[in-house]
Amino acid sequence: MAPKRTILFLVLLIALNLSLEAELKKLLSIGSNQPHYLFMTVTGIVNDEEGNIYVADTGGSFIRKYSPQGNFIKEVGRYGQGPGEFSNSIGPLLYDGQNLYLKDDLNYRIVVLDKELNIKNYIKLRGLRTSLNKIDDFFYLISLKPGEPFQQVEIYNAQGDFVSSFFDERPDFLKGRTFSKEDYAVWMAFSGLVMATNPVSREIAVTFVNPGDKIQIFFYTKEGKFKNKIETSHLIKYKFPEFRLHWPPKHPDKSTHLSIWAMHFMGPQRILLDYWIIRYELNKVTEEKHYLLVIDKSSGKLLHQEELAESFSRPLNVSNDRLWALEIEGDIPKVTLYQLDY
C-alpha cells in the first residue's frame, strides 16, 4: 500500500503545483486601422476609478480617452510647442486620483490635465529627464549626475522646484573603476536605471537596466532615504561581458546580454520586472527571449517567470495582478489589458 500512497501523494503534489502556475489572460484589447483606434508609438496607459482608459502616444503627439469597454471618447494634442500641443517625445502618463500627468520631454515640461483631458497647467522641467513617477506632492525623475556617467533620482515638488537627489550605487562591473573621457559614453550607456513607486506604501524601487551577476533592487522612502536592498538570481548563469565596456568593442564569436527594461510594483509585496535575454554572434542578435519576472519584495525570491510572445512589446502599467501592455499584431499596434492569475 505504501507505494500506492506515495504515487497518490506525488500526483496530488504535481496537481497542486500546476494549479499554482500563473496564467496571463487577455481581458481587453484596443487598436485597429480605424481613425480613433490607430496607434503609432504608445508610451503611457492609465485607468481612472470608473475604469476609463487614457493612452499617450508619442508618435502621434496625442492623448486619448476610452470607455472601460474600449470605446473612443476624446483625443487632445498635436505636434508643437504651444498650448494643447505636445512634442514627439511624450510619456510616461500618470494618474493620482485627481489629475493626469504627462511628461513632455522636448518641451521640457510636465502637462497636468483633468479627466476630461482639459489642460490645467504646465510644470517646467530643467533639461531632459527620463522616467516620471509621483508620490503625494513629489515627482521623481532620473538624470545624469553632474560630471559623471552615472544616473541618479531627482525629487521635485508640485511646482517643479528641485528638492534633492539620491542613489549613489552603480552596477558591480563598474565599481572600483575610474573612467576617462573616452569611457564616458560607454559607461553612461551601461549605467542606466529604471524606477518604480508605490504611492500606497510611499516607497521607491530602483534597479539597473544592465545588471551584473545578480539583479539588485534598492528601496527608498519618498524623501530618498535608503531602506533596504534585495538580490535576485538571473534565469541563466551570467556575468556582464567585459568587452562591452571598451570602445570599439571586440565582439567574441558568441555572447549574451541581459537587461531590465521596466519595473513595476504589484501591490505591497511583489515586484514585476520586464526582463530580456539577448544572444549575439559577433555583434548580430541571433535570439531574443522576453520574460515577466515576479519577485518577492522582502526576500528577492523569484515567484514566477512568464516567457512572452514576440507580439508582446512591453508592460506599461501594472496594478496588482492586472497589467497594460503594448502589443504588435501584424502591423497594428494594440494596447491590451491582461490578468496575471496564480
PDB file of C-alpha atoms in Angstrom, residues 160-263:
ATOM      1  CA  GLY A 160       8.638  71.844 -10.434  1.00  0.00           C
ATOM      2  CA  ASP A 161      11.280  73.106  -7.987  1.00  0.00           C
ATOM      3  CA  PHE A 162      14.245  70.826  -7.369  1.00  0.00           C
ATOM      4  CA  VAL A 163      14.175  69.374  -3.838  1.00  0.00           C
ATOM      5  CA  SER A 164      17.016  66.832  -3.639  1.00  0.00           C
ATOM      6  CA  SER A 165      18.622  63.840  -5.341  1.00  0.00           C
ATOM      7  CA  PHE A 166      19.592  60.357  -4.235  1.00  0.00           C
ATOM      8  CA  PHE A 167      21.044  56.999  -5.367  1.00  0.00           C
ATOM      9  CA  ASP A 168      24.804  56.588  -5.315  1.00  0.00           C
ATOM     10  CA  GLU A 169      25.011  52.975  -6.457  1.00  0.00           C
ATOM     11  CA  ARG A 170      26.408  51.567  -9.663  1.00  0.00           C
ATOM     12  CA  PRO A 171      26.469  48.122 -11.271  1.00  0.00           C
ATOM     13  CA  ASP A 172      29.017  45.676  -9.834  1.00  0.00           C
ATOM     14  CA  PHE A 173      31.001  45.587 -13.054  1.00  0.00           C
ATOM     15  CA  LEU A 174      31.667  49.346 -12.785  1.00  0.00           C
ATOM     16  CA  LYS A 175      32.576  49.510  -9.086  1.00  0.00           C
ATOM     17  CA  GLY A 176      36.133  50.472  -8.205  1.00  0.00           C
ATOM     18  CA  ARG A 177      36.908  51.698 -11.697  1.00  0.00           C
ATOM     19  CA  THR A 178      37.884  55.128 -12.910  1.00  0.00           C
ATOM     20  CA  PHE A 179      36.827  56.457 -16.277  1.00  0.00           C
ATOM     21  CA  SER A 180      38.406  58.642 -18.908  1.00  0.00           C
ATOM     22  CA  LYS A 181      36.721  60.963 -21.368  1.00  0.00           C
ATOM     23  CA  GLU A 182      36.814  58.131 -23.884  1.00  0.00           C
ATOM     24  CA  ASP A 183      34.994  55.830 -21.423  1.00  0.00           C
ATOM     25  CA  TYR A 184      32.247  58.324 -20.622  1.00  0.00           C
ATOM     26  CA  ALA A 185      29.734  57.486 -23.359  1.00  0.00           C
ATOM     27  CA  VAL A 186      30.158  53.714 -22.979  1.00  0.00           C
ATOM     28  CA  TRP A 187      29.821  53.785 -19.194  1.00  0.00           C
ATOM     29  CA  MET A 188      26.806  56.069 -19.447  1.00  0.00           C
ATOM     30  CA  ALA A 189      25.157  53.559 -21.786  1.00  0.00           C
ATOM     31  CA  PHE A 190      25.607  50.723 -19.278  1.00  0.00           C
ATOM     32  CA  SER A 191      24.733  52.516 -16.023  1.00  0.00           C
ATOM     33  CA  GLY A 192      21.070  53.326 -16.770  1.00  0.00           C
ATOM     34  CA  LEU A 193      18.331  52.993 -14.151  1.00  0.00           C
ATOM     35  CA  VAL A 194      14.677  52.045 -14.062  1.00  0.00           C
ATOM     36  CA  MET A 195      12.425  53.107 -11.209  1.00  0.00           C
ATOM     37  CA  ALA A 196       9.007  52.308  -9.762  1.00  0.00           C
ATOM     38  CA  THR A 197       6.989  53.940  -6.979  1.00  0.00           C
ATOM     39  CA  ASN A 198       4.265  52.664  -4.680  1.00  0.00           C
ATOM     40  CA  PRO A 199       2.016  55.601  -3.689  1.00  0.00           C
ATOM     41  CA  VAL A 200       0.304  53.486  -1.001  1.00  0.00           C
ATOM     42  CA  SER A 201       3.447  52.450   0.897  1.00  0.00           C
ATOM     43  CA  ARG A 202       5.208  55.657  -0.216  1.00  0.00           C
ATOM     44  CA  GLU A 203       8.384  53.931  -1.318  1.00  0.00           C
ATOM     45  CA  ILE A 204      10.596  53.901  -4.382  1.00  0.00           C
ATOM     46  CA  ALA A 205      12.341  50.945  -6.007  1.00  0.00           C
ATOM     47  CA  VAL A 206      15.391  51.407  -8.250  1.00  0.00           C
ATOM     48  CA  THR A 207      17.341  48.859 -10.286  1.00  0.00           C
ATOM     49  CA  PHE A 208      19.857  48.797 -13.136  1.00  0.00           C
ATOM     50  CA  VAL A 209      18.888  48.414 -16.783  1.00  0.00           C
ATOM     51  CA  ASN A 210      22.105  46.406 -17.234  1.00  0.00           C
ATOM     52  CA  PRO A 211      22.539  44.236 -14.128  1.00  0.00           C
ATOM     53  CA  GLY A 212      25.721  42.464 -13.137  1.00  0.00           C
ATOM     54  CA  ASP A 213      25.998  38.958 -11.708  1.00  0.00           C
ATOM     55  CA  LYS A 214      22.819  39.500  -9.658  1.00  0.00           C
ATOM     56  CA  ILE A 215      19.682  41.604 -10.071  1.00  0.00           C
ATOM     57  CA  GLN A 216      19.821  44.221  -7.312  1.00  0.00           C
ATOM     58  CA  ILE A 217      16.732  46.223  -6.299  1.00  0.00           C
ATOM     59  CA  PHE A 218      17.153  49.169  -3.902  1.00  0.00           C
ATOM     60  CA  PHE A 219      14.266  50.590  -1.854  1.00  0.00           C
ATOM     61  CA  TYR A 220      13.928  54.177  -0.580  1.00  0.00           C
ATOM     62  CA  THR A 221      11.445  56.315   1.309  1.00  0.00           C
ATOM     63  CA  LYS A 222       9.636  59.069  -0.561  1.00  0.00           C
ATOM     64  CA  GLU A 223      12.227  61.533   0.793  1.00  0.00           C
ATOM     65  CA  GLY A 224      15.045  59.475  -0.752  1.00  0.00           C
ATOM     66  CA  LYS A 225      16.271  57.767   2.423  1.00  0.00           C
ATOM     67  CA  PHE A 226      17.658  54.263   1.862  1.00  0.00           C
ATOM     68  CA  LYS A 227      15.572  51.418   3.349  1.00  0.00           C
ATOM     69  CA  ASN A 228      16.943  48.091   2.113  1.00  0.00           C
ATOM     70  CA  LYS A 229      18.193  46.082  -0.848  1.00  0.00           C
ATOM     71  CA  ILE A 230      17.256  42.670  -2.240  1.00  0.00           C
ATOM     72  CA  GLU A 231      19.076  40.468  -4.742  1.00  0.00           C
ATOM     73  CA  THR A 232      17.669  38.022  -7.273  1.00  0.00           C
ATOM     74  CA  SER A 233      19.485  35.465  -9.412  1.00  0.00           C
ATOM     75  CA  HIS A 234      19.278  35.616 -13.189  1.00  0.00           C
ATOM     76  CA  LEU A 235      17.394  32.990 -15.178  1.00  0.00           C
ATOM     77  CA  ILE A 236      20.722  31.848 -16.607  1.00  0.00           C
ATOM     78  CA  LYS A 237      24.269  31.848 -15.310  1.00  0.00           C
ATOM     79  CA  TYR A 238      25.520  35.296 -16.228  1.00  0.00           C
ATOM     80  CA  LYS A 239      28.419  37.671 -15.862  1.00  0.00           C
ATOM     81  CA  PHE A 240      28.379  41.064 -17.545  1.00  0.00           C
ATOM     82  CA  PRO A 241      30.619  40.754 -20.650  1.00  0.00           C
ATOM     83  CA  GLU A 242      33.748  42.781 -20.045  1.00  0.00           C
ATOM     84  CA  PHE A 243      34.295  43.561 -23.726  1.00  0.00           C
ATOM     85  CA  ARG A 244      31.196  45.779 -23.734  1.00  0.00           C
ATOM     86  CA  LEU A 245      32.984  48.324 -21.558  1.00  0.00           C
ATOM     87  CA  HIS A 246      35.517  49.099 -24.286  1.00  0.00           C
ATOM     88  CA  TRP A 247      35.136  51.146 -27.424  1.00  0.00           C
ATOM     89  CA  PRO A 248      35.258  49.896 -30.027  1.00  0.00           C
ATOM     90  CA  PRO A 249      34.310  46.532 -28.502  1.00  0.00           C
ATOM     91  CA  LYS A 250      35.963  43.375 -29.795  1.00  0.00           C
ATOM     92  CA  HIS A 251      32.954  41.122 -30.185  1.00  0.00           C
ATOM     93  CA  PRO A 252      33.557  37.422 -29.459  1.00  0.00           C
ATOM     94  CA  ASP A 253      32.037  34.700 -31.599  1.00  0.00           C
ATOM     95  CA  LYS A 254      29.131  34.351 -29.146  1.00  0.00           C
ATOM     96  CA  SER A 255      27.933  36.425 -26.220  1.00  0.00           C
ATOM     97  CA  THR A 256      24.843  37.066 -24.111  1.00  0.00           C
ATOM     98  CA  HIS A 257      23.436  40.273 -22.662  1.00  0.00           C
ATOM     99  CA  LEU A 258      20.708  40.573 -20.024  1.00  0.00           C
ATOM    100  CA  SER A 259      18.691  43.716 -19.396  1.00  0.00           C
ATOM    101  CA  ILE A 260      15.716  45.031 -17.436  1.00  0.00           C
ATOM    102  CA  TRP A 261      13.629  47.473 -19.416  1.00  0.00           C
ATOM    103  CA  ALA A 262      10.957  48.305 -16.846  1.00  0.00           C
ATOM    104  CA  MET A 263       9.920  47.649 -13.245  1.00  0.00           C
TER     105      MET A 263
END
